[in-house]
mmCIF file of C-alpha atoms and ligand atoms in Angstrom:
data_model
loop_
_atom_site.group_PDB
_atom_site.id
_atom_site.type_symbol
_atom_site.label_atom_id
_atom_site.label_comp_id
_atom_site.label_asym_id
_atom_site.label_seq_id
_atom_site.Cartn_x
_atom_site.Cartn_y
_atom_site.Cartn_z
ATOM 1 C CA MET A 17 24.883 12.795 -3.522
ATOM 2 C CA SER A 18 25.066 9.354 -3.640
ATOM 3 C CA PHE A 19 24.320 7.066 -6.614
ATOM 4 C CA ILE A 20 20.329 6.458 -7.329
ATOM 5 C CA PRO A 21 19.445 3.081 -8.986
ATOM 6 C CA ASP A 22 17.832 3.613 -12.315
ATOM 7 C CA VAL A 23 13.728 2.536 -12.513
ATOM 8 C CA LEU A 24 14.489 1.695 -16.101
ATOM 9 C CA SER A 25 17.809 -0.235 -16.068
ATOM 10 C CA PHE A 26 17.743 -4.109 -16.087
ATOM 11 C CA ILE A 27 20.333 -5.867 -13.761
ATOM 12 C CA ASP A 28 22.156 -7.017 -16.710
ATOM 13 C CA GLY A 29 22.029 -2.903 -17.831
ATOM 14 C CA ARG A 30 19.805 -2.979 -20.679
ATOM 15 C CA LYS A 31 17.197 -0.264 -20.392
ATOM 16 C CA ALA A 32 13.422 -0.783 -20.633
ATOM 17 C CA GLU A 33 12.380 1.180 -23.501
ATOM 18 C CA SER A 34 8.659 0.086 -24.113
ATOM 19 C CA ALA A 35 5.690 -0.905 -22.343
ATOM 20 C CA GLN A 36 6.916 -4.426 -23.184
ATOM 21 C CA ASP A 37 9.971 -4.175 -21.809
ATOM 22 C CA TRP A 38 8.675 -2.563 -18.632
ATOM 23 C CA ALA A 39 6.393 -5.517 -17.929
ATOM 24 C CA LEU A 40 9.277 -7.363 -17.568
ATOM 25 C CA ARG A 41 11.771 -5.195 -15.585
ATOM 26 C CA ARG A 42 8.658 -4.884 -13.134
ATOM 27 C CA ASP A 43 9.195 -8.311 -12.478
ATOM 28 C CA GLU A 44 12.553 -7.977 -11.856
ATOM 29 C CA ILE A 45 11.774 -4.946 -9.211
ATOM 30 C CA LEU A 46 8.903 -6.532 -7.263
ATOM 31 C CA GLU A 47 11.345 -9.614 -6.882
ATOM 32 C CA LEU A 48 14.190 -7.441 -5.378
ATOM 33 C CA LEU A 49 12.081 -5.818 -3.390
ATOM 34 C CA ALA A 50 10.272 -8.698 -1.977
ATOM 35 C CA ARG A 51 13.864 -10.472 -1.459
ATOM 36 C CA GLU A 52 15.613 -8.049 -0.162
ATOM 37 C CA GLU A 53 13.170 -5.742 1.958
ATOM 38 C CA TYR A 54 9.507 -6.873 2.191
ATOM 39 C CA GLY A 55 9.587 -10.246 2.018
ATOM 40 C CA PHE A 56 8.071 -12.615 -0.124
ATOM 41 C CA LEU A 57 4.510 -12.571 -0.076
ATOM 42 C CA PRO A 58 2.800 -16.059 0.257
ATOM 43 C CA GLU A 59 1.325 -18.022 -2.591
ATOM 44 C CA LYS A 60 -2.461 -17.258 -3.046
ATOM 45 C CA LYS A 61 -4.722 -19.285 -0.772
ATOM 46 C CA PRO A 62 -8.722 -19.706 -1.197
ATOM 47 C CA VAL A 63 -11.236 -17.349 0.490
ATOM 48 C CA ARG A 64 -14.539 -17.208 1.310
ATOM 49 C CA ILE A 65 -16.557 -14.375 2.502
ATOM 50 C CA SER A 66 -20.074 -14.231 4.698
ATOM 51 C CA THR A 67 -22.116 -11.676 6.002
ATOM 52 C CA LEU A 68 -22.422 -12.089 9.991
ATOM 53 C CA GLY A 69 -24.952 -8.702 9.954
ATOM 54 C CA LYS A 70 -25.934 -5.624 8.159
ATOM 55 C CA ASN A 71 -26.860 -1.989 9.325
ATOM 56 C CA ASN A 72 -29.244 -0.319 6.775
ATOM 57 C CA ALA A 73 -28.792 3.023 8.502
ATOM 58 C CA HIS A 74 -25.451 4.189 8.610
ATOM 59 C CA SER A 75 -24.822 7.496 8.704
ATOM 60 C CA GLY A 76 -28.454 8.408 8.910
ATOM 61 C CA GLY A 77 -29.524 6.155 6.211
ATOM 62 C CA ARG A 78 -27.063 7.426 3.656
ATOM 63 C CA GLY A 79 -24.916 4.059 3.954
ATOM 64 C CA ILE A 80 -25.016 0.321 4.434
ATOM 65 C CA GLU A 81 -22.944 -1.101 6.825
ATOM 66 C CA GLU A 82 -22.092 -5.104 6.539
ATOM 67 C CA LYS A 83 -20.023 -6.913 9.173
ATOM 68 C CA LEU A 84 -18.022 -9.694 7.003
ATOM 69 C CA GLU A 85 -15.926 -12.590 8.052
ATOM 70 C CA LEU A 86 -13.320 -13.313 5.512
ATOM 71 C CA ARG A 87 -12.220 -16.800 5.707
ATOM 72 C CA ILE A 88 -8.362 -17.875 4.413
ATOM 73 C CA GLU A 89 -7.411 -21.426 3.879
ATOM 74 C CA ALA A 90 -4.063 -20.820 5.467
ATOM 75 C CA ASP A 91 -1.357 -23.480 4.990
ATOM 76 C CA MET A 92 -1.956 -24.932 8.655
ATOM 77 C CA GLY A 93 -5.818 -24.244 8.621
ATOM 78 C CA PRO A 94 -8.035 -21.501 8.481
ATOM 79 C CA PHE A 95 -7.935 -18.082 9.598
ATOM 80 C CA THR A 96 -10.875 -15.581 9.856
ATOM 81 C CA VAL A 97 -10.292 -12.152 9.388
ATOM 82 C CA PRO A 98 -13.547 -9.154 10.106
ATOM 83 C CA VAL A 99 -13.966 -7.032 7.162
ATOM 84 C CA THR A 100 -16.420 -3.688 7.879
ATOM 85 C CA LEU A 101 -17.872 -3.196 4.319
ATOM 86 C CA LEU A 102 -19.565 0.348 3.841
ATOM 87 C CA TYR A 103 -21.363 1.548 0.800
ATOM 88 C CA PRO A 104 -23.918 3.854 -0.308
ATOM 89 C CA ASP A 105 -27.754 2.883 -0.054
ATOM 90 C CA THR A 106 -27.892 3.533 -4.530
ATOM 91 C CA PRO A 107 -28.137 1.446 -7.080
ATOM 92 C CA GLU A 108 -25.231 1.718 -9.099
ATOM 93 C CA LYS A 109 -21.957 0.420 -8.771
ATOM 94 C CA HIS A 110 -19.222 1.795 -6.225
ATOM 95 C CA PRO A 111 -15.772 2.261 -6.583
ATOM 96 C CA LEU A 112 -13.867 0.679 -3.690
ATOM 97 C CA PHE A 113 -11.674 1.649 -1.298
ATOM 98 C CA LEU A 114 -9.783 -1.206 0.551
ATOM 99 C CA TYR A 115 -8.560 0.699 3.568
ATOM 100 C CA ILE A 116 -6.216 -1.181 6.065
ATOM 101 C CA SER A 117 -6.572 0.606 9.297
ATOM 102 C CA PHE A 118 -5.247 1.411 12.634
ATOM 103 C CA SER A 119 -8.760 1.267 14.140
ATOM 104 C CA PRO A 120 -11.206 -1.822 14.180
ATOM 105 C CA ASP A 121 -13.840 0.948 14.800
ATOM 106 C CA ILE A 122 -15.239 2.229 11.619
ATOM 107 C CA TYR A 123 -16.005 5.301 13.483
ATOM 108 C CA GLN A 124 -12.693 6.885 14.030
ATOM 109 C CA HIS A 125 -11.064 9.897 13.365
ATOM 110 C CA TYR A 126 -8.747 9.135 10.365
ATOM 111 C CA PHE A 127 -12.120 8.056 8.430
ATOM 112 C CA PRO A 128 -14.730 10.328 7.368
ATOM 113 C CA ALA A 129 -17.404 8.033 6.392
ATOM 114 C CA GLU A 130 -20.220 10.525 5.632
ATOM 115 C CA THR A 131 -18.157 12.584 3.326
ATOM 116 C CA VAL A 132 -16.876 9.337 1.329
ATOM 117 C CA LEU A 133 -20.108 7.763 1.129
ATOM 118 C CA SER A 134 -22.009 11.202 -0.183
ATOM 119 C CA ARG A 135 -19.086 10.833 -3.354
ATOM 120 C CA GLY A 136 -19.968 7.122 -3.858
ATOM 121 C CA TYR A 137 -17.265 5.024 -2.920
ATOM 122 C CA ALA A 138 -17.797 1.892 -1.031
ATOM 123 C CA VAL A 139 -15.149 1.337 1.741
ATOM 124 C CA ALA A 140 -13.582 -2.324 2.906
ATOM 125 C CA MET A 141 -11.974 -1.773 5.959
ATOM 126 C CA LEU A 142 -9.327 -4.200 7.804
ATOM 127 C CA HIS A 143 -7.833 -3.878 11.035
ATOM 128 C CA TYR A 144 -4.349 -4.598 10.772
ATOM 129 C CA THR A 145 -3.716 -6.397 13.904
ATOM 130 C CA ALA A 146 -6.716 -8.222 13.308
ATOM 131 C CA ILE A 147 -4.289 -10.167 10.379
ATOM 132 C CA THR A 148 -1.511 -10.252 12.894
ATOM 133 C CA SER A 149 0.018 -8.145 15.636
ATOM 134 C CA ASP A 150 2.543 -5.540 15.260
ATOM 135 C CA ASP A 151 5.797 -7.158 17.031
ATOM 136 C CA GLY A 152 8.032 -9.703 16.468
ATOM 137 C CA ASP A 153 5.802 -12.563 17.407
ATOM 138 C CA MET A 154 5.942 -14.561 14.182
ATOM 139 C CA GLN A 155 3.455 -16.941 15.330
ATOM 140 C CA ASN A 156 0.307 -14.543 16.058
ATOM 141 C CA GLY A 157 -2.797 -14.642 13.978
ATOM 142 C CA LEU A 158 -2.351 -15.510 10.764
ATOM 143 C CA ALA A 159 1.467 -15.337 10.557
ATOM 144 C CA GLY A 160 1.180 -18.539 13.085
ATOM 145 C CA LEU A 161 -0.461 -20.433 10.013
ATOM 146 C CA MET A 162 1.569 -19.624 7.011
ATOM 147 C CA ASP A 163 4.942 -20.709 5.949
ATOM 148 C CA ARG A 164 7.324 -18.780 5.986
ATOM 149 C CA ALA A 165 11.125 -19.178 4.135
ATOM 150 C CA ASP A 166 14.164 -18.864 6.747
ATOM 151 C CA ASP A 167 16.624 -17.934 4.126
ATOM 152 C CA GLY A 168 16.124 -14.191 4.723
ATOM 153 C CA SER A 169 13.506 -13.463 2.271
ATOM 154 C CA GLY A 170 10.733 -14.690 4.307
ATOM 155 C CA TRP A 171 7.663 -12.155 4.438
ATOM 156 C CA GLY A 172 7.352 -9.425 7.113
ATOM 157 C CA LYS A 173 4.306 -8.171 8.616
ATOM 158 C CA ILE A 174 4.044 -5.602 5.865
ATOM 159 C CA SER A 175 4.063 -8.347 3.453
ATOM 160 C CA LEU A 176 1.712 -10.228 5.457
ATOM 161 C CA TRP A 177 -0.863 -7.648 5.973
ATOM 162 C CA ALA A 178 -0.236 -6.328 2.059
ATOM 163 C CA TRP A 179 -1.148 -10.200 1.393
ATOM 164 C CA THR A 180 -4.657 -10.483 3.117
ATOM 165 C CA LEU A 181 -5.702 -7.017 1.454
ATOM 166 C CA SER A 182 -5.317 -8.879 -1.808
ATOM 167 C CA ARG A 183 -7.136 -11.823 -0.305
ATOM 168 C CA ALA A 184 -10.339 -9.730 0.648
ATOM 169 C CA LEU A 185 -10.233 -8.349 -2.761
ATOM 170 C CA ASP A 186 -10.461 -11.867 -4.415
ATOM 171 C CA ALA A 187 -13.573 -12.456 -2.231
ATOM 172 C CA LEU A 188 -14.913 -8.782 -2.827
ATOM 173 C CA LEU A 189 -14.811 -8.877 -6.607
ATOM 174 C CA LEU A 190 -17.118 -11.534 -6.727
ATOM 175 C CA ARG A 191 -19.865 -9.365 -5.316
ATOM 176 C CA ASP A 192 -21.984 -7.576 -8.370
ATOM 177 C CA ASP A 193 -22.188 -4.476 -6.326
ATOM 178 C CA ILE A 194 -18.200 -3.190 -6.611
ATOM 179 C CA ASP A 195 -17.080 -1.013 -9.449
ATOM 180 C CA LYS A 196 -14.096 -3.809 -10.731
ATOM 181 C CA ALA A 197 -12.255 -1.301 -12.828
ATOM 182 C CA ASN A 198 -12.241 1.420 -9.925
ATOM 183 C CA ILE A 199 -10.486 -0.443 -6.755
ATOM 184 C CA ALA A 200 -8.492 1.853 -4.907
ATOM 185 C CA VAL A 201 -5.769 0.625 -1.604
ATOM 186 C CA ILE A 202 -5.491 3.216 0.984
ATOM 187 C CA GLY A 203 -3.405 3.168 4.458
ATOM 188 C CA HIS A 204 -1.584 5.847 6.679
ATOM 189 C CA SER A 205 1.726 5.714 7.824
ATOM 190 C CA ARG A 206 3.189 2.019 8.651
ATOM 191 C CA LEU A 207 -0.107 1.042 6.798
ATOM 192 C CA GLY A 208 0.560 3.686 3.900
ATOM 193 C CA LYS A 209 3.455 1.103 2.970
ATOM 194 C CA THR A 210 1.662 -1.536 3.401
ATOM 195 C CA ALA A 211 -1.132 -0.082 0.931
ATOM 196 C CA LEU A 212 1.943 0.828 -1.317
ATOM 197 C CA TRP A 213 3.236 -2.560 -1.255
ATOM 198 C CA CYS A 214 0.005 -4.706 -1.654
ATOM 199 C CA GLY A 215 -0.585 -1.797 -4.977
ATOM 200 C CA ALA A 216 2.626 -2.475 -6.554
ATOM 201 C CA ASN A 217 2.078 -6.724 -6.407
ATOM 202 C CA ASP A 218 -1.525 -6.306 -7.368
ATOM 203 C CA GLU A 219 -2.633 -5.560 -10.834
ATOM 204 C CA ARG A 220 -6.203 -5.329 -10.137
ATOM 205 C CA ILE A 221 -6.092 -2.089 -7.924
ATOM 206 C CA ARG A 222 -6.075 0.614 -10.148
ATOM 207 C CA PHE A 223 -5.154 3.325 -7.646
ATOM 208 C CA VAL A 224 -2.902 3.193 -4.820
ATOM 209 C CA CYS A 225 -3.018 5.912 -1.846
ATOM 210 C CA VAL A 226 0.006 6.371 0.131
ATOM 211 C CA ASN A 227 -0.189 8.766 3.070
ATOM 212 C CA ASP A 228 2.052 9.631 5.274
ATOM 213 C CA SER A 229 4.148 6.509 4.439
ATOM 214 C CA GLY A 230 7.787 7.990 4.823
ATOM 215 C CA CYS A 231 10.841 5.377 5.368
ATOM 216 C CA SER A 232 10.522 1.672 3.454
ATOM 217 C CA GLY A 233 7.520 3.719 2.073
ATOM 218 C CA ALA A 234 7.251 6.173 -0.616
ATOM 219 C CA ALA A 235 10.402 8.195 0.596
ATOM 220 C CA MET A 236 13.605 7.864 -0.899
ATOM 221 C CA GLU A 237 16.276 6.260 1.619
ATOM 222 C CA ARG A 238 19.414 8.416 -0.043
ATOM 223 C CA CYS A 239 20.065 11.317 0.877
ATOM 224 C CA LYS A 240 17.281 12.000 3.514
ATOM 225 C CA ASN A 241 16.695 15.006 5.919
ATOM 226 C CA PRO A 242 19.159 13.951 9.218
ATOM 227 C CA ASP A 243 16.081 14.385 11.286
ATOM 228 C CA SER A 244 13.935 11.841 9.547
ATOM 229 C CA GLU A 245 13.848 8.115 9.719
ATOM 230 C CA THR A 246 16.468 6.119 7.700
ATOM 231 C CA ALA A 247 16.360 2.728 7.012
ATOM 232 C CA GLU A 248 19.166 1.755 9.986
ATOM 233 C CA LYS A 249 16.527 3.458 12.368
ATOM 234 C CA ILE A 250 13.651 1.694 11.195
ATOM 235 C CA TYR A 251 15.190 -1.952 11.116
ATOM 236 C CA ARG A 252 16.562 -1.328 14.681
ATOM 237 C CA ARG A 253 12.612 -0.628 15.953
ATOM 238 C CA PHE A 254 10.676 -2.722 13.440
ATOM 239 C CA PRO A 255 12.733 -5.497 12.325
ATOM 240 C CA PHE A 256 9.507 -7.775 12.172
ATOM 241 C CA TRP A 257 8.032 -5.178 9.494
ATOM 242 C CA PHE A 258 10.521 -6.568 6.923
ATOM 243 C CA CYS A 259 12.836 -9.682 5.974
ATOM 244 C CA GLU A 260 15.891 -9.994 7.480
ATOM 245 C CA ASN A 261 17.853 -9.532 4.225
ATOM 246 C CA TYR A 262 16.738 -5.731 4.475
ATOM 247 C CA GLN A 263 18.897 -5.386 7.340
ATOM 248 C CA LYS A 264 22.273 -5.340 5.531
ATOM 249 C CA HIS A 265 21.075 -2.666 3.600
ATOM 250 C CA GLY A 266 20.044 -0.134 6.338
ATOM 251 C CA PHE A 267 23.552 0.028 7.230
ATOM 252 C CA ASP A 268 24.516 0.442 3.585
ATOM 253 C CA VAL A 269 22.006 2.828 1.969
ATOM 254 C CA ASP A 270 24.284 4.328 -0.716
ATOM 255 C CA ASN A 271 24.871 0.548 -1.898
ATOM 256 C CA MET A 272 21.361 -0.666 -2.155
ATOM 257 C CA PRO A 273 20.497 -2.425 -5.603
ATOM 258 C CA PHE A 274 17.098 -0.599 -5.348
ATOM 259 C CA ASP A 275 15.245 2.450 -3.629
ATOM 260 C CA GLN A 276 11.584 3.341 -2.739
ATOM 261 C CA HIS A 277 10.794 4.896 -6.142
ATOM 262 C CA PHE A 278 10.956 1.146 -7.447
ATOM 263 C CA ALA A 279 8.297 0.549 -4.946
ATOM 264 C CA LEU A 280 6.143 3.428 -6.757
ATOM 265 C CA ALA A 281 6.856 2.632 -10.370
ATOM 266 C CA ALA A 282 5.781 -1.127 -9.688
ATOM 267 C CA CYS A 283 2.301 0.615 -10.060
ATOM 268 C CA CYS A 284 2.944 1.766 -13.319
ATOM 269 C CA PRO A 285 0.855 1.697 -15.534
ATOM 270 C CA ARG A 286 -1.590 2.349 -12.727
ATOM 271 C CA PHE A 287 -1.952 5.040 -10.578
ATOM 272 C CA VAL A 288 -0.124 6.735 -7.628
ATOM 273 C CA ALA A 289 -1.415 9.201 -5.065
ATOM 274 C CA VAL A 290 1.704 10.369 -2.316
ATOM 275 C CA HIS A 291 0.813 12.358 0.399
ATOM 276 C CA SER A 292 2.699 14.100 2.793
ATOM 277 C CA ALA A 293 2.307 16.235 6.018
ATOM 278 C CA SER A 294 4.350 19.466 5.722
ATOM 279 C CA LEU A 295 5.515 19.022 9.464
ATOM 280 C CA ASP A 296 6.398 15.204 9.350
ATOM 281 C CA ASP A 297 10.051 15.554 9.661
ATOM 282 C CA TRP A 298 10.332 11.966 10.559
ATOM 283 C CA ALA A 299 8.530 10.754 7.158
ATOM 284 C CA ASP A 300 10.221 13.160 5.066
ATOM 285 C CA PRO A 301 8.013 15.064 2.703
ATOM 286 C CA ALA A 302 11.262 16.375 0.546
ATOM 287 C CA SER A 303 12.162 12.505 0.059
ATOM 288 C CA GLU A 304 8.770 11.141 -0.886
ATOM 289 C CA MET A 305 8.500 14.148 -3.315
ATOM 290 C CA ARG A 306 12.383 12.592 -4.716
ATOM 291 C CA SER A 307 11.068 9.416 -5.033
ATOM 292 C CA CYS A 308 7.791 10.172 -7.208
ATOM 293 C CA LEU A 309 10.176 12.320 -9.742
ATOM 294 C CA ASN A 310 12.154 9.387 -9.648
ATOM 295 C CA ALA A 311 9.751 7.085 -10.797
ATOM 296 C CA SER A 312 8.169 9.070 -13.039
ATOM 297 C CA PRO A 313 10.085 8.156 -16.334
ATOM 298 C CA VAL A 314 8.302 4.871 -16.230
ATOM 299 C CA TRP A 315 4.809 6.148 -16.989
ATOM 300 C CA LYS A 316 6.341 7.809 -19.922
ATOM 301 C CA LEU A 317 6.633 4.409 -21.797
ATOM 302 C CA TYR A 318 2.980 4.153 -21.685
ATOM 303 C CA GLY A 319 2.355 7.708 -22.821
ATOM 304 C CA MET A 320 1.152 9.008 -19.654
ATOM 305 C CA LYS A 321 2.729 11.549 -17.381
ATOM 306 C CA GLY A 322 4.508 11.380 -14.376
ATOM 307 C CA LEU A 323 5.013 14.115 -11.502
ATOM 308 C CA ASP A 324 6.951 16.281 -13.436
ATOM 309 C CA GLU A 325 4.315 17.297 -15.658
ATOM 310 C CA GLY A 326 1.951 18.758 -13.141
ATOM 311 C CA VAL A 327 -0.617 17.282 -10.614
ATOM 312 C CA LYS A 328 -3.192 15.730 -12.924
ATOM 313 C CA GLY A 329 -0.206 13.125 -13.734
ATOM 314 C CA SER A 330 -0.918 9.306 -13.212
ATOM 315 C CA LEU A 331 1.810 9.868 -10.183
ATOM 316 C CA SER A 332 0.730 12.824 -7.966
ATOM 317 C CA TYR A 333 2.381 14.205 -5.164
ATOM 318 C CA PHE A 334 0.207 16.490 -2.583
ATOM 319 C CA LEU A 335 1.638 18.158 0.532
ATOM 320 C CA ARG A 336 -0.983 18.929 3.126
ATOM 321 C CA GLU A 337 -0.162 21.606 5.805
ATOM 322 C CA GLY A 338 0.217 20.219 9.122
ATOM 323 C CA THR A 339 0.939 16.814 10.810
ATOM 324 C CA HIS A 340 1.112 13.465 10.423
ATOM 325 C CA TYR A 341 -2.251 12.187 9.877
ATOM 326 C CA LEU A 342 -4.760 10.569 7.302
ATOM 327 C CA ALA A 343 -7.103 13.958 7.226
ATOM 328 C CA LEU A 344 -10.165 14.762 5.668
ATOM 329 C CA ALA A 345 -7.979 17.012 3.044
ATOM 330 C CA ASP A 346 -6.490 13.771 2.202
ATOM 331 C CA TRP A 347 -9.191 11.552 1.591
ATOM 332 C CA THR A 348 -11.264 14.625 -0.454
ATOM 333 C CA ALA A 349 -7.735 14.676 -2.569
ATOM 334 C CA TYR A 350 -7.327 11.076 -3.097
ATOM 335 C CA MET A 351 -10.779 10.964 -4.627
ATOM 336 C CA ASP A 352 -10.452 13.900 -6.816
ATOM 337 C CA PHE A 353 -7.370 12.421 -7.940
ATOM 338 C CA ILE A 354 -9.357 9.134 -8.702
ATOM 339 C CA GLU A 355 -11.997 10.806 -10.309
ATOM 340 C CA ALA A 356 -9.699 12.253 -12.522
ATOM 341 C CA HIS A 357 -8.363 8.934 -13.739
ATOM 342 C CA LYS A 358 -11.566 6.887 -13.250
ATOM 343 C CA ALA A 359 -11.818 4.061 -15.748
HETATM 344 C C1 GTR B 403 6.412 5.393 13.528
HETATM 345 C C2 GTR B 403 7.602 4.782 12.275
HETATM 346 C C3 GTR B 403 7.001 5.321 11.041
HETATM 347 C C4 GTR B 403 5.602 4.804 10.649
HETATM 348 C C5 GTR B 403 4.774 5.441 12.169
HETATM 349 C C6 GTR B 403 3.578 4.911 12.282
HETATM 350 O O1 GTR B 403 7.042 4.762 14.789
HETATM 351 O O2 GTR B 403 8.620 4.734 12.529
HETATM 352 O O3 GTR B 403 8.067 4.562 9.827
HETATM 353 O O4 GTR B 403 5.410 3.750 10.230
HETATM 354 O O5 GTR B 403 5.404 4.944 12.869
HETATM 355 O O6 GTR B 403 3.361 4.060 11.433
HETATM 356 O O7 GTR B 403 2.500 5.834 12.828
#
């Protein structure tokens, strides 16, 4: 069993003992994860959003679908990203899911539109490769228009996708039909890693829904199931998801100054739901749960419950039967979690 870095211990050895201490320790953790794993997020940029079209009869008239265009003033010129906004055709403000999606189409197997609408939620969907391609082309899409540090700590693609979700939120929060206190972010697999990193950084997001995110997501990198993905394996196949500094850690996991429970803890004192699938050995459910347990002490500084005190904690873990997937059962459990902790 290798040494597990303590989420509460500052780099200088002091221990966070209060909510005030945690705010500082959280900054340290975000800096560490940015510099050593995902790469630093770009600075905030101005955005504008416009409506291109509207369908008032989504899901048999239950929902309204708006086709939006998010315009980001990137370092080297403007860039536009399509956003699909779906919301119930009812007068009250809607809690919002920021959903980073594998598909450009809102009609897709990972998204149960009618169920989500019937529970009163709005969903803003961004298609991840409309932001930048899922490969090592650092000139594609938005990536080609953003400055990037060349010292090994420049943003990887996960950081750029996560950052764009926050820019979409900048614009969406200006609408008066969104319940600003109840914003969630959700993503599956590589986009679960993205949702986690976005939620860790963006304090406007109250609920961080991390689906089957595995390696470099919710799963601890130390002591993994040998059949699962490790930092070394992921860096060999997908170096562009990360910053270059991550490579050295992949080959020396036992000595990394962090592990993935740091990313979960960085969401505290907000709310995190980690989901795994029982047959998803590659993501390693046991390591995803261990990470929740290791992050839990942080919530106690706020008088909140972590995972160790039951599923109604502010950090929750859910194991769905089945394979790697973002299922209706996952969405339902995320919405139950949100309803238990709504502002
Ligand atoms: C796999 C990758 C995982 C996971 C998955 C996905 O190939 O090894 O880390 O992200 O892709 O995103 O579907």
